[in-house]
CSV table of C-alpha atoms and ligand atoms in Angstrom, one decimal:
chain,number,residue,atom,x,y,z
I,933,MET,CA,72.4,39.2,103.0
I,934,ALA,CA,73.5,42.9,102.0
I,935,CYS,CA,76.5,45.0,102.5
I,936,VAL,CA,74.9,48.3,103.8
I,937,ILE,CA,77.7,50.7,104.0
I,938,VAL,CA,77.2,54.2,105.4
I,939,VAL,CA,79.2,57.3,104.3
I,940,GLY,CA,78.8,61.0,105.5
I,941,SER,CA,78.6,63.4,102.4
I,942,GLN,CA,79.6,66.7,104.0
I,943,TRP,CA,82.7,67.2,106.3
I,944,GLY,CA,81.9,64.5,108.6
I,945,ASP,CA,80.1,64.9,111.5
I,946,GLU,CA,76.8,64.5,110.0
I,947,GLY,CA,75.3,62.1,112.9
I,948,LYS,CA,76.4,58.5,112.0
I,949,GLY,CA,76.1,57.6,115.0
I,950,LYS,CA,72.3,56.9,115.6
I,951,VAL,CA,71.8,56.0,112.2
I,952,VAL,CA,74.6,53.2,112.4
I,953,ASP,CA,72.8,52.4,115.6
I,954,LEU,CA,69.5,51.9,114.2
I,955,LEU,CA,71.1,49.9,111.4
I,956,THR,CA,72.4,47.5,113.5
I,957,GLU,CA,69.7,45.9,114.3
I,958,ARG,CA,69.1,44.2,110.9
I,959,VAL,CA,72.5,43.1,110.6
I,960,GLN,CA,75.4,40.6,112.3
I,961,GLY,CA,78.1,42.4,112.3
I,962,ILE,CA,79.4,46.3,111.6
I,963,VAL,CA,83.0,46.9,109.8
I,964,ARG,CA,84.9,49.8,110.4
I,965,PHE,CA,87.2,50.6,107.4
I,966,GLN,CA,89.1,53.6,107.3
I,967,GLY,CA,89.9,56.0,109.6
I,968,GLY,CA,91.2,55.9,113.0
I,969,ASN,CA,90.3,57.8,116.2
I,970,ASN,CA,90.0,61.0,114.8
I,971,ALA,CA,86.2,60.1,114.6
I,972,GLY,CA,83.8,60.3,117.7
I,973,HIS,CA,80.5,58.8,117.8
I,974,THR,CA,78.6,59.6,121.2
I,975,LEU,CA,75.5,57.5,121.9
I,976,VAL,CA,73.4,57.5,124.7
I,977,VAL,CA,71.9,54.1,125.2
I,978,GLY,CA,69.6,53.0,128.1
I,979,GLY,CA,70.2,56.7,129.5
I,980,GLU,CA,74.0,56.2,129.4
I,981,LYS,CA,76.4,58.4,127.4
I,982,PHE,CA,79.4,56.8,125.6
I,983,ILE,CA,82.2,58.2,123.3
I,984,LEU,CA,83.2,56.2,120.7
I,985,HIS,CA,86.2,56.4,118.4
I,986,LEU,CA,87.4,53.3,117.3
I,987,ILE,CA,85.3,50.8,118.7
I,988,PRO,CA,82.6,50.0,115.9
I,989,SER,CA,79.4,51.6,118.1
I,990,GLY,CA,78.1,48.7,117.2
I,991,VAL,CA,79.7,47.2,120.1
I,992,LEU,CA,76.9,48.2,122.8
I,993,HIS,CA,74.3,45.3,120.6
I,994,PRO,CA,75.0,42.3,122.5
I,995,GLY,CA,75.1,39.5,120.1
I,996,LYS,CA,77.0,41.5,117.2
I,997,LYS,CA,80.6,41.1,115.9
I,998,CYS,CA,82.8,43.9,115.6
I,999,PHE,CA,85.2,44.4,113.0
I,1000,VAL,CA,88.4,47.0,113.1
I,1001,GLY,CA,89.5,46.5,108.9
I,1002,ASN,CA,92.8,46.4,108.0
I,1003,GLY,CA,92.2,50.0,106.3
I,1004,VAL,CA,91.6,51.8,109.9
I,1005,VAL,CA,94.9,53.5,111.8
I,1006,VAL,CA,94.3,51.9,114.9
I,1007,ASP,CA,95.9,53.5,118.4
I,1008,PRO,CA,96.6,50.2,120.6
I,1009,GLU,CA,96.5,52.7,123.8
I,1010,VAL,CA,92.8,54.1,122.7
I,1011,PHE,CA,91.4,50.4,121.5
I,1012,LEU,CA,92.3,49.3,125.3
I,1013,GLY,CA,91.3,52.1,126.8
I,1014,GLU,CA,87.5,51.9,124.8
I,1015,MET,CA,87.5,48.2,125.5
I,1016,ASP,CA,88.3,48.6,129.0
I,1017,ARG,CA,86.1,51.2,129.4
I,1018,LEU,CA,83.6,49.3,128.0
I,1019,THR,CA,83.9,46.2,130.1
I,1020,ALA,CA,83.4,48.4,133.7
I,1021,ARG,CA,80.2,49.4,132.4
I,1022,GLY,CA,79.0,46.1,131.6
I,1023,VAL,CA,79.5,45.8,128.1
I,1024,GLU,CA,80.9,42.4,126.1
I,1025,ALA,CA,83.7,43.5,124.7
I,1026,GLY,CA,85.9,40.5,124.3
I,1027,PRO,CA,87.3,38.2,121.7
I,1028,GLY,CA,84.4,36.8,121.0
I,1029,LYS,CA,82.6,40.4,120.0
I,1030,LEU,CA,85.6,42.8,118.9
I,1031,ARG,CA,88.2,41.6,115.9
I,1032,LEU,CA,90.9,43.6,114.7
I,1033,SER,CA,92.9,42.9,111.7
I,1034,GLU,CA,96.0,41.8,111.7
I,1035,ARG,CA,97.0,43.9,108.5
I,1036,ALA,CA,95.8,47.2,110.5
I,1037,HIS,CA,98.7,50.1,110.9
I,1038,LEU,CA,99.2,51.1,114.4
I,1039,ILE,CA,99.5,54.6,115.3
I,1040,MET,CA,102.9,54.7,117.4
I,1041,PRO,CA,103.9,57.4,120.0
I,1042,TYR,CA,105.7,58.9,117.1
I,1043,HIS,CA,103.3,59.8,114.8
I,1044,LYS,CA,101.3,61.5,117.0
I,1045,ALA,CA,104.7,64.0,118.0
I,1046,LEU,CA,104.8,65.0,114.4
I,1047,ASP,CA,101.5,65.2,114.0
I,1048,LEU,CA,101.6,67.9,116.7
I,1049,ALA,CA,105.0,69.5,116.1
I,1050,ARG,CA,103.9,69.5,112.2
I,1051,GLU,CA,101.2,71.8,112.9
I,1052,LYS,CA,102.6,73.5,115.2
I,1053,ALA,CA,105.4,74.8,112.3
I,1054,LYS,CA,102.5,75.5,110.0
I,1055,GLY,CA,101.5,78.5,112.2
I,1056,GLY,CA,98.1,79.8,110.7
I,1057,ALA,CA,98.8,77.5,107.9
I,1058,ALA,CA,97.7,74.9,110.0
I,1059,ILE,CA,95.5,71.8,108.8
I,1060,GLY,CA,93.7,71.6,112.2
I,1061,THR,CA,94.4,68.1,112.5
I,1062,THR,CA,92.8,65.7,115.6
I,1063,GLY,CA,96.4,65.9,116.7
I,1064,ARG,CA,95.9,61.9,116.8
I,1065,GLY,CA,99.1,60.8,114.3
I,1066,ILE,CA,96.7,59.7,111.6
I,1067,GLY,CA,98.4,61.7,108.7
I,1068,PRO,CA,101.7,60.2,110.0
I,1069,CYS,CA,100.4,56.7,110.4
I,1070,TYR,CA,98.9,56.3,107.0
I,1071,GLU,CA,102.3,58.1,105.8
I,1072,ASP,CA,104.8,55.4,107.2
I,1073,LYS,CA,101.8,52.4,105.5
I,1074,VAL,CA,101.9,54.1,102.3
I,1075,SER,CA,106.4,54.3,102.5
I,1076,ARG,CA,105.8,50.8,103.4
I,1077,VAL,CA,107.7,51.2,107.6
I,1078,GLY,CA,104.6,50.9,109.3
I,1079,VAL,CA,104.1,48.8,111.9
I,1080,ARG,CA,100.5,46.4,111.7
I,1081,ALA,CA,98.6,44.9,114.1
I,1082,VAL,CA,100.4,41.3,113.0
I,1083,ASP,CA,104.0,42.8,114.1
I,1084,LEU,CA,102.8,42.6,118.1
I,1085,LEU,CA,102.7,39.1,117.8
I,1086,GLU,CA,106.2,38.4,116.5
I,1087,PRO,CA,108.8,40.6,118.9
I,1088,GLU,CA,112.0,40.6,116.7
I,1089,ILE,CA,110.3,41.8,113.9
I,1090,LEU,CA,108.4,44.7,116.2
I,1091,GLN,CA,111.2,45.9,118.1
I,1092,ALA,CA,113.8,45.9,114.4
I,1093,LYS,CA,111.0,48.1,113.1
I,1094,ILE,CA,110.6,50.1,116.1
I,1095,GLU,CA,114.1,51.2,116.1
I,1096,ALA,CA,114.6,51.9,112.4
I,1097,ASN,CA,111.5,54.5,112.6
I,1098,VAL,CA,112.7,55.7,116.2
I,1099,ALA,CA,116.2,56.7,114.3
I,1100,GLU,CA,114.6,58.3,111.4
I,1101,LYS,CA,111.7,60.4,113.2
I,1102,ASN,CA,114.0,61.2,116.0
I,1103,PHE,CA,115.8,62.8,113.2
I,1104,TRP,CA,113.0,64.9,112.0
I,1105,LEU,CA,111.5,66.1,115.1
I,1106,THR,CA,115.2,66.9,117.1
I,1107,GLN,CA,116.9,68.8,113.9
I,1108,TYR,CA,113.8,69.7,111.9
I,1109,TYR,CA,111.5,70.7,114.5
I,1110,LYS,CA,113.1,71.5,118.1
I,1111,GLU,CA,111.0,68.4,120.1
I,1112,GLU,CA,112.3,66.3,122.4
I,1113,PRO,CA,113.5,62.7,120.5
I,1114,LEU,CA,111.9,59.7,121.8
I,1115,ASP,CA,112.8,56.4,123.1
I,1116,ALA,CA,112.7,53.3,121.3
I,1117,GLY,CA,113.4,51.1,124.3
I,1118,ALA,CA,110.0,52.1,126.5
I,1119,ILE,CA,108.1,51.8,122.9
I,1120,TYR,CA,109.0,48.6,122.4
I,1121,GLN,CA,108.4,47.6,125.8
I,1122,GLN,CA,105.1,49.5,125.7
I,1123,TYR,CA,103.6,47.4,122.3
I,1124,LEU,CA,105.0,44.2,123.2
I,1125,ALA,CA,102.6,44.8,126.4
I,1126,PHE,CA,99.5,45.6,124.5
I,1127,GLY,CA,100.2,42.8,121.8
I,1128,GLN,CA,99.9,40.5,124.7
I,1129,ARG,CA,96.6,41.7,125.6
I,1130,LEU,CA,95.5,42.8,122.1
I,1131,ALA,CA,96.4,39.1,120.7
I,1132,PRO,CA,93.4,37.1,121.0
I,1133,TYR,CA,91.1,40.1,118.9
I,1134,ILE,CA,94.1,40.3,116.3
I,1135,THR,CA,92.4,38.1,113.2
I,1136,ASP,CA,92.2,37.4,109.8
I,1137,VAL,CA,89.1,40.2,109.2
I,1138,ALA,CA,88.5,39.4,105.6
I,1139,LEU,CA,88.8,35.8,105.8
I,1140,GLU,CA,86.1,36.2,108.8
I,1141,LEU,CA,83.9,38.7,107.2
I,1142,ASP,CA,83.5,36.5,103.9
I,1143,GLU,CA,82.7,33.0,106.8
I,1144,MET,CA,79.7,35.8,107.6
I,1145,LEU,CA,78.8,36.5,104.0
I,1146,GLU,CA,79.0,33.0,102.9
I,1147,ALA,CA,76.6,31.7,106.1
I,1148,GLY,CA,74.3,34.4,104.5
I,1149,GLN,CA,74.7,37.1,107.2
I,1150,SER,CA,74.3,41.1,106.8
I,1151,LEU,CA,77.0,43.5,107.3
I,1152,LEU,CA,77.4,47.0,108.2
I,1153,PHE,CA,79.9,49.2,107.0
I,1154,GLU,CA,80.4,52.4,109.5
I,1155,GLY,CA,82.5,55.2,107.7
I,1156,ALA,CA,84.3,57.3,109.2
I,1157,GLN,CA,84.5,61.4,108.6
I,1158,GLY,CA,83.3,62.4,105.6
I,1159,THR,CA,83.2,62.3,101.2
I,1160,HIS,CA,85.0,66.2,101.4
I,1161,LEU,CA,87.7,65.4,103.7
I,1162,ASP,CA,88.5,62.8,101.4
I,1163,ILE,CA,92.8,62.3,100.8
I,1164,ASP,CA,91.6,62.4,96.8
I,1165,HIS,CA,88.0,63.5,96.1
I,1166,GLY,CA,87.9,66.1,99.2
I,1167,THR,CA,89.5,69.8,99.3
I,1168,TYR,CA,93.1,68.7,99.3
I,1169,PRO,CA,95.2,69.5,101.5
I,1170,PHE,CA,92.5,70.4,104.4
I,1171,VAL,CA,91.2,66.9,104.4
I,1172,THR,CA,91.7,63.3,106.4
I,1173,SER,CA,94.8,60.8,105.4
I,1174,SER,CA,92.3,58.0,104.4
I,1175,ASN,CA,89.0,57.4,101.6
I,1176,PRO,CA,85.7,58.0,103.3
I,1177,VAL,CA,84.2,57.1,100.1
I,1178,ALA,CA,81.9,54.1,99.7
I,1179,GLY,CA,84.7,52.1,97.4
I,1180,SER,CA,86.8,52.6,100.4
I,1181,ALA,CA,84.5,50.5,102.2
I,1182,CYS,CA,86.8,47.2,99.4
I,1183,CYS,CA,90.1,47.9,100.3
I,1184,GLY,CA,89.6,48.8,103.8
I,1185,SER,CA,88.6,45.4,104.9
I,1186,GLY,CA,89.0,43.0,102.1
I,1187,VAL,CA,85.8,42.4,100.9
I,1188,GLY,CA,84.9,42.2,97.2
I,1189,VAL,CA,83.4,45.5,95.4
I,1190,THR,CA,80.9,43.1,94.1
I,1191,LYS,CA,79.5,42.3,97.5
I,1192,LEU,CA,78.8,45.3,98.4
I,1193,GLY,CA,75.8,47.7,98.6
I,1194,PRO,CA,73.4,49.2,99.0
I,1195,VAL,CA,75.1,52.5,99.7
I,1196,LEU,CA,73.6,55.2,101.9
I,1197,GLY,CA,74.8,58.6,102.1
I,1198,LEU,CA,75.1,60.4,105.3
I,1199,VAL,CA,73.7,64.7,105.0
I,1200,LYS,CA,73.0,66.8,107.9
I,1201,ALA,CA,70.5,69.4,107.4
I,1202,TYR,CA,73.2,72.0,107.0
I,1203,THR,CA,76.8,72.4,107.4
I,1204,THR,CA,79.5,71.9,109.6
I,1205,ARG,CA,83.0,71.7,109.3
I,1206,VAL,CA,85.7,71.6,111.6
I,1207,GLY,CA,89.9,72.5,111.1
I,1208,GLY,CA,91.1,74.7,108.1
I,1209,GLY,CA,89.9,74.6,104.9
I,1210,PRO,CA,87.2,76.3,102.3
I,1211,PHE,CA,83.6,76.2,103.0
I,1212,PRO,CA,81.3,78.4,101.1
I,1213,THR,CA,78.0,78.5,103.0
I,1214,GLU,CA,79.8,79.5,105.9
I,1215,LEU,CA,77.9,81.5,108.6
I,1216,GLU,CA,79.5,84.0,111.3
I,1217,ASP,CA,76.0,85.4,111.7
I,1218,GLU,CA,73.0,85.1,114.0
I,1219,ASN,CA,72.6,82.5,112.0
I,1220,GLY,CA,75.7,80.2,112.2
I,1221,LYS,CA,75.7,81.0,116.3
I,1222,TRP,CA,71.9,79.2,116.1
I,1223,LEU,CA,72.9,76.2,114.3
I,1224,ARG,CA,75.8,75.8,116.2
I,1225,ASP,CA,73.2,76.0,119.7
I,1226,GLN,CA,71.0,74.2,118.5
I,1227,GLY,CA,72.9,71.8,117.1
I,1228,ALA,CA,74.9,71.8,120.1
I,1229,GLU,CA,78.0,71.7,117.0
I,1230,TYR,CA,81.3,70.8,119.1
I,1231,GLY,CA,82.9,67.8,118.4
I,1232,SER,CA,82.9,64.6,120.6
I,1233,THR,CA,87.0,64.0,119.5
I,1234,THR,CA,88.4,67.8,120.9
I,1235,GLY,CA,86.1,69.5,121.8
I,1236,ARG,CA,86.2,72.4,118.8
I,1237,PRO,CA,83.6,74.4,118.2
I,1238,ARG,CA,82.5,73.0,114.3
I,1239,ARG,CA,82.0,76.2,111.6
I,1240,CYS,CA,78.4,76.0,110.5
I,1241,GLY,CA,76.6,76.9,107.6
I,1242,TRP,CA,73.6,76.5,104.9
I,1243,LEU,CA,73.4,73.3,103.5
I,1244,ASP,CA,75.2,73.0,100.4
I,1245,ALA,CA,73.9,70.6,97.9
I,1246,VAL,CA,76.5,71.2,95.4
I,1247,VAL,CA,78.9,69.3,98.0
I,1248,VAL,CA,76.3,66.8,98.7
I,1249,LYS,CA,75.1,66.5,94.9
I,1250,HIS,CA,79.2,65.7,94.4
I,1251,SER,CA,79.6,62.8,97.2
I,1252,VAL,CA,76.1,60.9,95.6
I,1253,ARG,CA,78.1,60.7,92.2
I,1254,LEU,CA,81.4,59.8,94.1
I,1255,SER,CA,79.8,56.8,96.5
I,1256,GLY,CA,76.9,56.7,93.8
I,1257,ILE,CA,74.8,57.3,97.1
I,1258,GLU,CA,71.4,55.1,96.6
I,1259,GLY,CA,69.6,56.7,100.4
I,1260,LEU,CA,70.4,59.9,102.0
I,1261,CYS,CA,69.8,59.4,105.2
I,1262,LEU,CA,69.2,63.9,106.2
I,1263,THR,CA,69.9,64.0,110.2
I,1264,LYS,CA,69.8,67.2,112.6
I,1265,LEU,CA,66.0,68.8,110.6
I,1266,ASP,CA,64.6,69.7,113.9
I,1267,VAL,CA,67.5,71.8,114.5
I,1268,LEU,CA,66.4,73.9,111.8
I,1269,THR,CA,63.4,74.7,113.3
I,1270,GLY,CA,62.4,78.1,114.9
I,1271,LEU,CA,64.1,79.5,111.7
I,1272,LYS,CA,61.8,82.3,109.6
I,1273,LYS,CA,64.3,81.9,106.3
I,1274,LEU,CA,66.1,79.0,105.1
I,1275,ARG,CA,68.5,79.0,102.0
I,1276,LEU,CA,69.6,75.8,100.0
I,1277,CYS,CA,73.0,76.2,97.9
I,1278,VAL,CA,72.1,74.9,94.4
I,1279,GLY,CA,75.7,76.0,92.7
I,1280,TYR,CA,78.6,78.6,92.2
I,1281,ARG,CA,78.9,81.6,90.9
I,1282,LEU,CA,82.9,82.3,89.4
I,1283,PRO,CA,83.7,86.2,89.4
I,1284,ASP,CA,83.7,85.6,85.5
I,1285,GLY,CA,79.8,85.2,85.7
I,1286,SER,CA,80.4,81.9,85.2
I,1287,THR,CA,78.6,78.9,87.3
I,1288,MET,CA,79.8,75.6,88.7
I,1289,HIS,CA,77.4,72.3,89.7
I,1290,SER,CA,80.6,70.3,91.2
I,1291,VAL,CA,83.3,70.8,93.9
I,1292,PRO,CA,86.5,72.5,91.8
I,1293,ALA,CA,90.1,70.6,92.5
I,1294,SER,CA,91.8,74.2,93.0
I,1295,LEU,CA,91.4,75.3,96.5
I,1296,ALA,CA,91.6,79.5,95.1
I,1297,LYS,CA,88.8,78.7,92.7
I,1298,LEU,CA,87.1,77.0,95.5
I,1299,ALA,CA,87.6,80.2,97.5
I,1300,GLN,CA,86.2,82.4,94.8
I,1301,CYS,CA,82.6,80.4,94.6
I,1302,GLN,CA,79.6,82.5,95.6
I,1303,PRO,CA,77.5,80.2,96.3
I,1304,ILE,CA,74.0,80.6,94.7
I,1305,TYR,CA,71.2,80.4,97.0
I,1306,GLU,CA,66.9,79.0,96.8
I,1307,ASP,CA,65.6,81.2,99.5
I,1308,LEU,CA,62.9,78.9,101.3
I,1309,GLU,CA,60.3,79.3,104.3
I,1310,GLY,CA,61.2,77.5,108.0
I,1311,TRP,CA,59.1,76.4,109.8
I,1312,GLN,CA,57.9,76.8,113.4
I,1313,GLU,CA,56.0,73.6,114.3
I,1314,ASP,CA,58.2,70.9,116.6
I,1315,ILE,CA,58.8,68.2,114.3
I,1316,THR,CA,60.8,66.1,116.8
I,1317,SER,CA,57.2,63.7,117.2
I,1318,VAL,CA,56.6,63.2,113.7
I,1319,ARG,CA,56.9,59.6,112.3
I,1320,ARG,CA,55.2,60.1,108.9
I,1321,TYR,CA,57.1,61.9,106.2
I,1322,GLN,CA,53.3,63.3,104.8
I,1323,ASP,CA,52.9,64.8,108.7
I,1324,LEU,CA,56.0,67.1,108.3
I,1325,PRO,CA,55.2,70.8,107.6
I,1326,ALA,CA,54.9,71.6,104.4
I,1327,ALA,CA,58.0,74.1,104.2
I,1328,CYS,CA,60.0,70.8,105.8
I,1329,ARG,CA,58.4,68.6,103.1
I,1330,THR,CA,59.5,71.6,100.5
I,1331,TYR,CA,63.1,71.8,101.3
I,1332,LEU,CA,63.3,68.5,101.5
I,1333,GLU,CA,62.1,67.5,98.3
I,1334,ARG,CA,64.6,70.4,96.3
I,1335,LEU,CA,67.0,68.7,98.3
I,1336,VAL,CA,66.7,65.8,96.9
I,1337,GLN,CA,65.5,67.3,93.1
I,1338,VAL,CA,69.3,68.5,93.5
I,1339,VAL,CA,71.6,65.8,94.5
I,1340,GLY,CA,69.7,63.4,92.5
I,1341,ALA,CA,69.1,60.7,95.3
I,1342,PRO,CA,66.3,59.7,97.0
I,1343,LEU,CA,65.2,60.0,101.0
I,1344,ALA,CA,66.1,57.0,102.8
I,1345,MET,CA,65.4,58.3,106.4
I,1346,VAL,CA,64.8,61.3,108.2
I,1347,SER,CA,65.7,61.7,111.5
I,1348,VAL,CA,64.3,64.5,113.5
I,1349,GLY,CA,65.3,64.0,117.1
I,1350,ALA,CA,68.3,62.2,118.8
I,1351,ASP,CA,66.4,59.6,120.6
I,1352,ARG,CA,66.6,56.7,118.1
I,1353,GLU,CA,62.6,56.2,117.6
I,1354,ALA,CA,62.5,60.1,116.2
I,1355,THR,CA,63.1,59.2,112.8
I,1356,ILE,CA,61.2,59.0,109.7
I,1357,MET,CA,61.7,55.9,108.0
I,1358,MET,CA,61.0,56.2,103.5
I,1359,LYS,CA,63.0,52.9,102.8
I,1360,ASP,CA,63.6,49.7,103.8
I,1361,VAL,CA,67.6,49.6,102.5
I,1362,PHE,CA,67.0,45.5,103.2
I,1363,ALA,CA,64.8,44.8,101.3
I,1364,GLN,CA,66.7,45.5,97.9
W,910,LIG,P1,93.4,64.1,111.0
W,910,LIG,O1,92.7,63.3,110.3
W,910,LIG,O2,93.2,64.5,112.4
W,910,LIG,O3,95.0,64.2,110.2
W,910,LIG,O4,92.6,65.8,110.6
W,910,LIG,C1,92.3,66.2,109.3
W,910,LIG,C2,91.4,67.2,108.7
W,910,LIG,O5,90.1,66.2,109.0
W,910,LIG,C3,91.0,68.4,110.2
W,910,LIG,O6,90.2,68.9,109.3
W,910,LIG,C4,90.0,67.3,111.1
W,910,LIG,O7,89.3,68.5,111.8
W,910,LIG,C5,89.0,66.5,109.8
W,910,LIG,N1,88.2,65.6,110.4
W,910,LIG,C6,89.3,64.3,111.4
W,910,LIG,N2,87.9,63.5,112.0
W,910,LIG,C7,87.1,64.4,112.0
W,910,LIG,C8,85.8,63.7,112.1
W,910,LIG,O8,85.6,62.6,112.3
W,910,LIG,N3,85.0,64.9,111.7
W,910,LIG,C9,85.1,65.8,111.4
W,910,LIG,N4,86.5,66.5,110.7
W,910,LIG,C10,87.5,65.2,111.1
């Protein structure tokens, strides 16, 4: 029995989809525990492309149970839309397979309206959110006025909550942001209908997960976004509104902390970021363009081009510490093939000449951080068919070994291409 947690160790988009897909074969249940449909996984199975934002990608595997935990914020329309699209393509997505926590908070139309209105009002200082209503939904959860999945099953409570919320949100929307008001009655009718369809899926996820663990089954906790987008530990305020660190798997699913582990950290072979915020190793030159083009670095949720830069080992080391990462899953190594020289950021230098090896809380300070680079040789050989670590080009191994040394965690797997098979397995994470 294992509860493997997979988290992103950069700013999201580390290529979790493939790693999660590989690990899914070894578990009986897959759990999402934070975030919402701001995430996006593109998967190719049997030549067919699937993009999932909310439902765990494990749904594509027959016989696996997929859970959306209480820590996730759920847009019911997106959940149902994904379910319908899967069903239309012959993928089983019924309540025997897909479970939604009764405690999960729901994204409401006013959350999306507020998200967009706020970003518009911020102008050049915008966070660059995905516009999916994630932040405002988590705000309502913490303010104790949120609508939970369980409320869909209790129409009177649902109606009262929607009316109270719409009255307040309309004030903000119309008076402060000068936007159109929303209609509480229409939202209630829409959510009532969602509730009728979702009722068979809504359950006590924590209880069901506990039953699986009691039966000796293994679970995979699929993190969304990345550590440096964490509301507490990330580059605040240019962060998401949940906790992508591994510890959040406990609160966001209801599985006790002593049951969880091992923890794996996803690391892309270079760095990307979408939206605003500091990014010390960002490249706005030919190398940055190379990474974006070779790595197809465009958001699967918003289609935005991702900002690209050299691998920042300071960022990864920080994440290894925050999440207790025990194994690195290195992705997209093949994207670096063909570059003559590579740079690895191993520290930051401040204007006063001092150095840092962690990410400062002050964004003003982070903006002043100059990367301390180590220059390494690139490699020209195609590595996509390599399956054993020792068969990688020497320059490639040197790059990986230096990364491992700086961040202080070993490699668990290395992905050398988009296909499932294009993977070098270094360690059996289930054999603990
Ligand atoms: P929000 O999560 O939509 O509120 O967006 C807040 C910040 O997190 C923005 O910079 C987004 O671009 C970023 N973000 C949210 N989800 C993801 C993701 O799955 N990958 C990468 N960045 C994300």
